[in-house]
mmCIF file of C-alpha atoms in Angstrom:
data_model
loop_
_atom_site.group_PDB
_atom_site.id
_atom_site.type_symbol
_atom_site.label_atom_id
_atom_site.label_comp_id
_atom_site.label_asym_id
_atom_site.label_seq_id
_atom_site.Cartn_x
_atom_site.Cartn_y
_atom_site.Cartn_z
ATOM 1 C CA UNK A 16 -46.712 97.081 -15.682
ATOM 2 C CA UNK A 17 -42.598 96.197 -15.869
ATOM 3 C CA UNK A 18 -42.389 95.642 -12.221
ATOM 4 C CA UNK A 19 -45.400 92.872 -12.346
ATOM 5 C CA UNK A 20 -43.984 91.166 -15.488
ATOM 6 C CA UNK A 21 -40.688 91.142 -12.658
ATOM 7 C CA UNK A 22 -42.452 89.276 -10.152
ATOM 8 C CA UNK A 23 -43.973 87.199 -12.615
ATOM 9 C CA UNK A 24 -40.777 85.545 -13.848
ATOM 10 C CA UNK A 25 -38.870 85.455 -10.348
ATOM 11 C CA UNK A 26 -42.061 83.377 -9.131
ATOM 12 C CA UNK A 27 -41.733 81.276 -12.283
ATOM 13 C CA UNK A 28 -38.234 80.882 -11.725
ATOM 14 C CA UNK A 29 -38.945 79.331 -8.049
ATOM 15 C CA UNK A 30 -41.422 77.266 -8.738
ATOM 16 C CA UNK A 31 -38.801 75.208 -10.915
ATOM 17 C CA UNK A 32 -36.452 75.062 -8.679
ATOM 18 C CA UNK A 33 -38.715 73.647 -6.334
ATOM 19 C CA UNK A 34 -39.839 71.405 -8.933
ATOM 20 C CA UNK A 35 -36.323 70.566 -9.740
ATOM 21 C CA UNK A 36 -35.547 70.173 -5.846
ATOM 22 C CA UNK A 37 -38.421 67.618 -5.510
ATOM 23 C CA UNK A 38 -38.077 65.096 -8.493
ATOM 24 C CA UNK A 39 -33.970 65.493 -7.394
ATOM 25 C CA UNK A 40 -32.869 66.988 -10.598
ATOM 26 C CA UNK A 41 -30.047 68.782 -8.481
ATOM 27 C CA UNK A 42 -27.802 66.508 -6.432
ATOM 28 C CA UNK A 43 -27.434 67.214 -2.893
ATOM 29 C CA UNK A 44 -23.791 66.715 -1.052
ATOM 30 C CA UNK A 45 -23.362 63.206 0.229
ATOM 31 C CA UNK A 46 -22.455 64.806 3.243
ATOM 32 C CA UNK A 47 -25.889 66.539 3.682
ATOM 33 C CA UNK A 48 -27.774 63.165 3.362
ATOM 34 C CA UNK A 49 -28.130 61.038 5.658
ATOM 35 C CA UNK A 50 -24.479 58.549 5.329
ATOM 36 C CA UNK A 51 -26.628 55.803 7.752
ATOM 37 C CA UNK A 52 -28.841 55.231 3.989
ATOM 38 C CA UNK A 53 -25.768 54.982 1.745
ATOM 39 C CA UNK A 54 -24.412 52.100 4.008
ATOM 40 C CA UNK A 55 -27.311 50.163 3.592
ATOM 41 C CA UNK A 56 -27.363 50.455 -0.441
ATOM 42 C CA UNK A 57 -23.366 49.551 0.146
ATOM 43 C CA UNK A 58 -24.048 46.609 1.675
ATOM 44 C CA UNK A 59 -27.087 44.928 -0.515
ATOM 45 C CA UNK A 60 -24.473 45.381 -3.237
ATOM 46 C CA UNK A 61 -25.446 48.525 -5.205
ATOM 47 C CA UNK A 62 -22.293 50.562 -5.332
ATOM 48 C CA UNK A 63 -22.761 53.718 -7.787
ATOM 49 C CA UNK A 64 -19.455 54.801 -8.014
ATOM 50 C CA UNK A 65 -18.756 51.489 -10.003
ATOM 51 C CA UNK A 66 -19.669 50.979 -13.906
ATOM 52 C CA UNK A 67 -22.534 48.759 -14.871
ATOM 53 C CA UNK A 68 -21.160 45.468 -14.556
ATOM 54 C CA UNK A 69 -20.128 43.531 -18.280
ATOM 55 C CA UNK A 70 -20.876 39.442 -18.395
ATOM 56 C CA UNK A 71 -18.096 38.283 -21.258
ATOM 57 C CA UNK A 72 -18.881 34.999 -20.306
ATOM 58 C CA UNK A 73 -21.317 32.501 -22.892
ATOM 59 C CA UNK A 74 -24.070 30.873 -21.115
ATOM 60 C CA UNK A 75 -23.420 27.912 -20.341
ATOM 61 C CA UNK A 76 -26.194 24.984 -22.265
ATOM 62 C CA UNK A 77 -28.911 23.928 -20.836
ATOM 63 C CA UNK A 78 -28.287 20.247 -19.266
ATOM 64 C CA UNK A 79 -31.490 18.687 -17.791
ATOM 65 C CA UNK A 80 -31.638 17.888 -14.432
ATOM 66 C CA UNK A 81 -30.718 13.913 -14.119
ATOM 67 C CA UNK A 82 -28.279 14.128 -16.040
ATOM 68 C CA UNK A 83 -26.091 17.037 -14.074
ATOM 69 C CA UNK A 84 -23.849 14.719 -11.328
ATOM 70 C CA UNK A 85 -22.377 18.198 -9.259
ATOM 71 C CA UNK A 86 -23.184 18.629 -5.377
ATOM 72 C CA UNK A 87 -23.511 21.986 -5.919
ATOM 73 C CA UNK A 88 -26.395 21.014 -8.266
ATOM 74 C CA UNK A 89 -27.737 18.303 -6.957
ATOM 75 C CA UNK A 90 -28.638 20.672 -3.350
ATOM 76 C CA UNK A 91 -31.696 22.236 -5.771
ATOM 77 C CA UNK A 92 -33.362 18.434 -6.269
ATOM 78 C CA UNK A 93 -35.158 16.192 -4.044
ATOM 79 C CA UNK A 94 -33.522 13.609 -2.317
ATOM 80 C CA UNK A 95 -35.849 11.177 -3.953
ATOM 81 C CA UNK A 96 -34.250 12.345 -7.271
ATOM 82 C CA UNK A 97 -31.028 12.761 -5.581
ATOM 83 C CA UNK A 98 -31.320 8.587 -5.443
ATOM 84 C CA UNK A 99 -32.656 8.284 -8.225
ATOM 85 C CA UNK A 100 -29.518 10.404 -10.391
ATOM 86 C CA UNK A 101 -27.120 8.483 -8.307
ATOM 87 C CA UNK A 102 -28.678 4.468 -8.674
ATOM 88 C CA UNK A 103 -28.148 5.648 -11.934
ATOM 89 C CA UNK A 104 -25.169 6.368 -12.233
ATOM 90 C CA UNK A 105 -23.723 3.252 -9.641
ATOM 91 C CA UNK A 106 -25.406 0.854 -11.462
ATOM 92 C CA UNK A 107 -24.126 2.151 -15.129
ATOM 93 C CA UNK A 108 -27.364 2.994 -16.248
ATOM 94 C CA UNK A 109 -25.609 5.306 -18.967
ATOM 95 C CA UNK A 110 -22.483 3.382 -20.062
ATOM 96 C CA UNK A 111 -22.208 2.836 -23.316
ATOM 97 C CA UNK A 112 -19.089 1.109 -24.930
ATOM 98 C CA UNK A 113 -16.724 4.800 -25.191
ATOM 99 C CA UNK A 114 -17.431 5.173 -21.546
ATOM 100 C CA UNK A 115 -17.800 2.117 -20.099
ATOM 101 C CA UNK A 116 -15.354 -0.286 -22.461
ATOM 102 C CA UNK A 117 -11.882 -0.646 -22.694
ATOM 103 C CA UNK A 118 -10.860 -0.542 -26.060
ATOM 104 C CA UNK A 119 -6.982 -0.429 -25.060
ATOM 105 C CA UNK A 120 -6.930 -4.001 -24.125
ATOM 106 C CA UNK A 121 -8.467 -5.588 -27.461
ATOM 107 C CA UNK A 122 -5.248 -3.094 -29.616
ATOM 108 C CA UNK A 123 -2.893 -5.414 -27.546
ATOM 109 C CA UNK A 124 -4.314 -9.142 -28.887
ATOM 110 C CA UNK A 125 -7.058 -8.167 -30.764
ATOM 111 C CA UNK A 126 -10.530 -9.770 -29.952
ATOM 112 C CA UNK A 127 -9.504 -12.444 -27.275
ATOM 113 C CA UNK A 128 -12.261 -13.950 -24.743
ATOM 114 C CA UNK A 129 -11.673 -14.829 -21.239
ATOM 115 C CA UNK A 130 -13.745 -17.539 -19.105
ATOM 116 C CA UNK A 131 -13.022 -18.116 -15.522
ATOM 117 C CA UNK A 132 -12.108 -21.108 -13.967
ATOM 118 C CA UNK A 133 -15.311 -22.437 -12.702
ATOM 119 C CA UNK A 134 -15.441 -22.175 -8.685
ATOM 120 C CA UNK A 135 -15.255 -25.586 -6.432
ATOM 121 C CA UNK A 136 -18.687 -26.544 -5.362
ATOM 122 C CA UNK A 137 -20.484 -24.138 -7.340
ATOM 123 C CA UNK A 138 -23.573 -25.468 -9.492
ATOM 124 C CA UNK A 139 -23.814 -24.577 -12.925
ATOM 125 C CA UNK A 140 -27.118 -25.244 -15.621
ATOM 126 C CA UNK A 141 -26.654 -27.446 -19.227
ATOM 127 C CA UNK A 142 -27.088 -24.089 -20.780
ATOM 128 C CA UNK A 143 -25.507 -21.996 -18.933
ATOM 129 C CA UNK A 144 -22.489 -24.668 -19.627
ATOM 130 C CA UNK A 145 -23.496 -24.766 -23.071
ATOM 131 C CA UNK A 146 -22.383 -21.136 -23.433
ATOM 132 C CA UNK A 147 -19.415 -20.995 -22.218
ATOM 133 C CA UNK A 148 -18.271 -24.509 -23.992
ATOM 134 C CA UNK A 149 -18.652 -22.693 -26.821
ATOM 135 C CA UNK A 150 -16.942 -19.581 -26.020
ATOM 136 C CA UNK A 151 -14.279 -22.192 -24.793
ATOM 137 C CA UNK A 152 -14.001 -23.455 -28.306
ATOM 138 C CA UNK A 153 -13.798 -20.732 -30.705
ATOM 139 C CA UNK A 154 -10.705 -19.200 -32.195
ATOM 140 C CA UNK A 155 -11.331 -16.271 -30.049
ATOM 141 C CA UNK A 156 -11.059 -17.993 -26.118
ATOM 142 C CA UNK A 157 -8.238 -17.392 -24.131
ATOM 143 C CA UNK A 158 -6.757 -19.050 -21.407
ATOM 144 C CA UNK A 159 -4.654 -16.018 -19.781
ATOM 145 C CA UNK A 160 -6.659 -13.072 -18.365
ATOM 146 C CA UNK A 161 -3.638 -10.655 -19.728
ATOM 147 C CA UNK A 162 -3.985 -10.930 -22.808
ATOM 148 C CA UNK A 163 -8.081 -10.923 -22.984
ATOM 149 C CA UNK A 164 -10.188 -8.088 -24.227
ATOM 150 C CA UNK A 165 -13.547 -9.405 -22.944
ATOM 151 C CA UNK A 166 -14.637 -11.514 -19.898
ATOM 152 C CA UNK A 167 -17.043 -14.180 -19.144
ATOM 153 C CA UNK A 168 -18.109 -15.183 -15.849
ATOM 154 C CA UNK A 169 -18.687 -18.806 -14.611
ATOM 155 C CA UNK A 170 -20.925 -18.199 -12.184
ATOM 156 C CA UNK A 171 -24.147 -19.305 -13.701
ATOM 157 C CA UNK A 172 -26.309 -16.448 -14.456
ATOM 158 C CA UNK A 173 -28.551 -16.856 -16.491
ATOM 159 C CA UNK A 174 -31.762 -17.314 -14.618
ATOM 160 C CA UNK A 175 -31.750 -15.785 -11.306
ATOM 161 C CA UNK A 176 -35.739 -16.369 -10.194
ATOM 162 C CA UNK A 177 -34.802 -16.849 -6.901
ATOM 163 C CA UNK A 178 -37.884 -19.411 -6.748
ATOM 164 C CA UNK A 179 -35.823 -21.754 -9.993
ATOM 165 C CA UNK A 180 -33.543 -24.612 -8.694
ATOM 166 C CA UNK A 181 -30.941 -22.887 -10.528
ATOM 167 C CA UNK A 182 -30.866 -19.638 -8.586
ATOM 168 C CA UNK A 183 -27.324 -19.250 -7.113
ATOM 169 C CA UNK A 184 -27.613 -17.633 -4.121
ATOM 170 C CA UNK A 185 -25.174 -14.776 -2.509
ATOM 171 C CA UNK A 186 -24.571 -13.912 -6.290
ATOM 172 C CA UNK A 187 -23.175 -10.354 -5.259
ATOM 173 C CA UNK A 188 -20.253 -11.473 -2.983
ATOM 174 C CA UNK A 189 -19.012 -13.977 -5.041
ATOM 175 C CA UNK A 190 -18.490 -11.417 -8.115
ATOM 176 C CA UNK A 191 -17.263 -8.617 -5.921
ATOM 177 C CA UNK A 192 -14.435 -11.193 -4.550
ATOM 178 C CA UNK A 193 -13.168 -11.902 -8.278
ATOM 179 C CA UNK A 194 -9.865 -10.497 -8.763
ATOM 180 C CA UNK A 195 -10.822 -9.564 -12.226
ATOM 181 C CA UNK A 196 -14.152 -7.883 -11.691
ATOM 182 C CA UNK A 197 -12.561 -3.630 -11.701
ATOM 183 C CA UNK A 198 -16.612 -2.887 -11.084
ATOM 184 C CA UNK A 199 -17.314 -4.952 -14.711
ATOM 185 C CA UNK A 200 -15.682 -3.094 -17.473
ATOM 186 C CA UNK A 201 -14.912 -5.459 -20.329
ATOM 187 C CA UNK A 202 -17.305 -8.269 -18.231
ATOM 188 C CA UNK A 203 -20.669 -9.778 -20.218
ATOM 189 C CA UNK A 204 -22.951 -11.141 -18.363
ATOM 190 C CA UNK A 205 -25.663 -13.686 -19.855
ATOM 191 C CA UNK A 206 -29.578 -13.629 -18.503
ATOM 192 C CA UNK A 207 -32.294 -15.188 -19.495
ATOM 193 C CA UNK A 208 -34.314 -14.807 -16.224
ATOM 194 C CA UNK A 209 -35.094 -12.582 -13.735
ATOM 195 C CA UNK A 210 -37.271 -11.952 -10.994
ATOM 196 C CA UNK A 211 -41.065 -13.983 -9.586
ATOM 197 C CA UNK A 212 -43.963 -14.240 -11.246
ATOM 198 C CA UNK A 213 -46.614 -12.403 -11.624
ATOM 199 C CA UNK A 214 -44.602 -9.323 -11.308
ATOM 200 C CA UNK A 215 -40.945 -10.543 -13.126
ATOM 201 C CA UNK A 216 -38.357 -7.367 -12.553
ATOM 202 C CA UNK A 217 -35.385 -6.991 -13.852
ATOM 203 C CA UNK A 218 -32.904 -6.726 -10.575
ATOM 204 C CA UNK A 219 -30.762 -9.397 -11.423
ATOM 205 C CA UNK A 220 -29.576 -9.414 -7.353
ATOM 206 C CA UNK A 221 -25.954 -7.834 -8.395
ATOM 207 C CA UNK A 222 -25.135 -4.513 -9.347
ATOM 208 C CA UNK A 223 -23.424 -5.632 -12.872
ATOM 209 C CA UNK A 224 -21.635 -2.248 -12.748
ATOM 210 C CA UNK A 225 -20.098 -1.087 -16.338
ATOM 211 C CA UNK A 226 -20.602 -5.025 -17.160
ATOM 212 C CA UNK A 227 -22.047 -5.949 -20.886
ATOM 213 C CA UNK A 228 -25.551 -7.099 -20.339
ATOM 214 C CA UNK A 229 -26.654 -10.361 -22.843
ATOM 215 C CA UNK A 230 -30.331 -10.510 -22.001
ATOM 216 C CA UNK A 231 -33.827 -12.138 -22.741
ATOM 217 C CA UNK A 232 -36.909 -9.856 -22.816
ATOM 218 C CA UNK A 233 -34.606 -7.019 -21.665
ATOM 219 C CA UNK A 234 -37.102 -3.390 -21.558
ATOM 220 C CA UNK A 235 -36.227 -0.609 -23.322
ATOM 221 C CA UNK A 236 -36.136 1.333 -20.495
ATOM 222 C CA UNK A 237 -32.764 -0.574 -18.866
ATOM 223 C CA UNK A 238 -31.455 -1.345 -22.983
ATOM 224 C CA UNK A 239 -28.255 0.688 -23.113
ATOM 225 C CA UNK A 240 -28.098 0.944 -27.332
ATOM 226 C CA UNK A 241 -24.434 -0.148 -28.563
ATOM 227 C CA UNK A 242 -23.828 -1.365 -25.424
ATOM 228 C CA UNK A 243 -26.321 -4.468 -23.979
ATOM 229 C CA UNK A 244 -27.215 -7.201 -26.548
ATOM 230 C CA UNK A 245 -30.829 -8.602 -27.035
ATOM 231 C CA UNK A 246 -31.012 -12.253 -27.144
ATOM 232 C CA UNK A 247 -34.172 -14.951 -27.825
ATOM 233 C CA UNK A 248 -34.948 -16.792 -24.595
ATOM 234 C CA UNK A 249 -34.330 -20.447 -25.420
ATOM 235 C CA UNK A 250 -34.037 -23.564 -23.563
ATOM 236 C CA UNK A 251 -32.263 -26.095 -22.310
ATOM 237 C CA UNK A 252 -33.041 -28.135 -24.641
ATOM 238 C CA UNK A 253 -31.651 -25.635 -27.789
ATOM 239 C CA UNK A 254 -28.950 -27.368 -29.577
ATOM 240 C CA UNK A 255 -25.822 -25.795 -29.311
ATOM 241 C CA UNK A 256 -24.622 -26.729 -32.696
ATOM 242 C CA UNK A 257 -25.760 -27.905 -36.015
ATOM 243 C CA UNK A 258 -29.190 -27.736 -37.489
ATOM 244 C CA UNK A 259 -30.241 -28.281 -41.223
ATOM 245 C CA UNK A 260 -28.696 -25.972 -43.737
ATOM 246 C CA UNK A 261 -30.397 -22.487 -44.157
ATOM 247 C CA UNK A 262 -30.899 -22.554 -48.337
ATOM 248 C CA UNK A 263 -32.595 -19.704 -50.689
ATOM 249 C CA UNK A 264 -34.398 -20.931 -53.733
ATOM 250 C CA UNK A 265 -33.799 -19.395 -56.720
ATOM 251 C CA UNK A 266 -32.609 -15.936 -55.070
ATOM 252 C CA UNK A 267 -36.158 -16.338 -53.568
ATOM 253 C CA UNK A 268 -36.329 -13.265 -50.731
ATOM 254 C CA UNK A 269 -37.986 -14.081 -48.312
ATOM 255 C CA UNK A 270 -36.762 -17.562 -48.606
ATOM 256 C CA UNK A 271 -39.158 -20.098 -49.308
ATOM 257 C CA UNK A 272 -40.370 -21.837 -46.261
ATOM 258 C CA UNK A 273 -44.341 -22.923 -45.133
ATOM 259 C CA UNK A 274 -44.166 -20.815 -42.308
ATOM 260 C CA UNK A 275 -43.003 -17.222 -42.039
ATOM 261 C CA UNK A 276 -43.483 -17.368 -38.005
ATOM 262 C CA UNK A 277 -43.540 -19.551 -35.317
ATOM 263 C CA UNK A 278 -44.144 -19.575 -31.260
ATOM 264 C CA UNK A 279 -45.557 -21.850 -28.806
ATOM 265 C CA UNK A 280 -45.072 -20.443 -25.327
ATOM 266 C CA UNK A 281 -47.513 -19.368 -22.275
ATOM 267 C CA UNK A 282 -49.799 -16.588 -22.105
ATOM 268 C CA UNK A 283 -49.452 -14.204 -19.058
ATOM 269 C CA UNK A 284 -52.596 -13.183 -18.266
ATOM 270 C CA UNK A 285 -51.046 -10.780 -15.371
ATOM 271 C CA UNK A 286 -48.051 -9.198 -14.094
ATOM 272 C CA UNK A 287 -45.631 -7.968 -16.447
ATOM 273 C CA UNK A 288 -44.733 -9.518 -20.566
ATOM 274 C CA UNK A 289 -48.701 -10.072 -20.299
ATOM 275 C CA UNK A 290 -49.739 -7.576 -22.828
ATOM 276 C CA UNK A 291 -47.472 -8.929 -24.763
ATOM 277 C CA UNK A 292 -48.596 -12.385 -25.233
ATOM 278 C CA UNK A 293 -52.246 -11.326 -25.043
ATOM 279 C CA UNK A 294 -51.387 -9.761 -28.508
ATOM 280 C CA UNK A 295 -50.099 -12.324 -30.498
ATOM 281 C CA UNK A 296 -53.435 -13.577 -31.442
ATOM 282 C CA UNK A 297 -53.924 -10.702 -33.578
ATOM 283 C CA UNK A 298 -51.159 -11.825 -35.705
ATOM 284 C CA UNK A 299 -52.273 -15.482 -35.480
ATOM 285 C CA UNK A 300 -54.028 -16.854 -38.909
ATOM 286 C CA UNK A 301 -53.165 -20.515 -38.227
ATOM 287 C CA UNK A 302 -51.475 -20.893 -41.729
ATOM 288 C CA UNK A 303 -47.906 -19.153 -43.032
ATOM 289 C CA UNK A 304 -48.186 -17.328 -39.283
ATOM 290 C CA UNK A 305 -48.596 -19.940 -36.038
ATOM 291 C CA UNK A 306 -48.547 -18.421 -32.416
ATOM 292 C CA UNK A 307 -49.777 -20.886 -29.822
ATOM 293 C CA UNK A 308 -50.435 -19.540 -26.500
ATOM 294 C CA UNK A 309 -51.819 -21.716 -23.385
ATOM 295 C CA UNK A 310 -53.293 -19.673 -20.247
ATOM 296 C CA UNK A 311 -52.221 -22.596 -17.967
ATOM 297 C CA UNK A 312 -49.445 -20.895 -16.132
ATOM 298 C CA UNK A 313 -49.058 -20.398 -12.246
ATOM 299 C CA UNK A 314 -51.732 -22.780 -9.946
ATOM 300 C CA UNK A 315 -54.005 -19.564 -9.894
ATOM 301 C CA UNK A 316 -54.233 -19.525 -13.457
ATOM 302 C CA UNK A 317 -58.213 -19.972 -13.892
ATOM 303 C CA UNK A 318 -58.688 -17.243 -11.733
ATOM 304 C CA UNK A 319 -57.577 -14.664 -14.027
ATOM 305 C CA UNK A 320 -58.849 -16.799 -17.005
ATOM 306 C CA UNK A 321 -60.864 -14.991 -20.143
ATOM 307 C CA UNK A 322 -63.070 -15.815 -22.605
ATOM 308 C CA UNK A 323 -59.356 -16.674 -25.724
ATOM 309 C CA UNK A 324 -58.348 -19.355 -22.609
ATOM 310 C CA UNK A 325 -60.504 -21.981 -23.843
ATOM 311 C CA UNK A 326 -59.495 -22.052 -27.696
ATOM 312 C CA UNK A 327 -56.090 -21.177 -26.648
ATOM 313 C CA UNK A 328 -55.370 -23.928 -24.674
ATOM 314 C CA UNK A 329 -56.917 -26.520 -26.969
ATOM 315 C CA UNK A 330 -54.797 -25.212 -30.285
ATOM 316 C CA UNK A 331 -51.776 -25.182 -28.170
ATOM 317 C CA UNK A 332 -52.618 -29.288 -26.545
ATOM 318 C CA UNK A 333 -53.682 -30.120 -30.409
ATOM 319 C CA UNK A 334 -50.575 -28.428 -32.247
ATOM 320 C CA UNK A 335 -49.041 -31.506 -32.796
ATOM 321 C CA UNK A 336 -51.651 -33.207 -34.946
ATOM 322 C CA UNK A 337 -52.265 -30.274 -37.227
ATOM 323 C CA UNK A 338 -49.285 -27.946 -37.357
#
């Protein structure tokens, strides 16, 4: 009976040893194992003798791809995305006052504005001449570029429609040849019109670089907050100075006026700007808010004529007799 128990104990111990060897519970000397397998694991970066790596550096903040400019990151984005990123950087779309304006020029002599001398043979529109004359007649004007904080071109940039007689050709080369240009830093560019009907793009025909842009009808996509200036679209007949004196009656806010809002202009049936102009009739009440538009814009305007055109054209033509 005791012999039978001894045999059972030995059999159980042997089974346990077999299970330990099978599941790796007992370490086999490295010399008795396959050396090539160990070398392969080392080449793949596995080192059993080294401790677990310690990551002490904090994780970097997430930055969207369109805000990263390093070459190491750009290799992971598409060529089209690369072009878009580089285009936005080179054309100054990220400019802000703290990054593209040199405040030290203003601290030395205060806020002084320099207007480039008009180049011989260069045509200039009456509207742009009025702007330059207003600057030159102000107390901020200086004829010394060394004292200037802000620079204004004498080249006419108001009308960048290639079909316009006021369009200045070869403006890209002319601007780049200005010795004070400095990629547009501390410069202010004025513009009222850009592109050609019906697709009025905002391309001025030259790279404004780090210059600030005072532009009419600038889109929210291209407007740089606290850097660019949105200005109204005014005609060449707009007076430079003067006009009736503004006043308030009995400190009333808003001031007493017969009309609160008045607009008269063309209603673009297609293209950029058509959505805005076509929505003006919702506000027009023919009393204190008078917004008059005409569809007669372009040679083929009748092809795009809608149901409101006849009424709009009539009100537009009879505006002088009614309002």
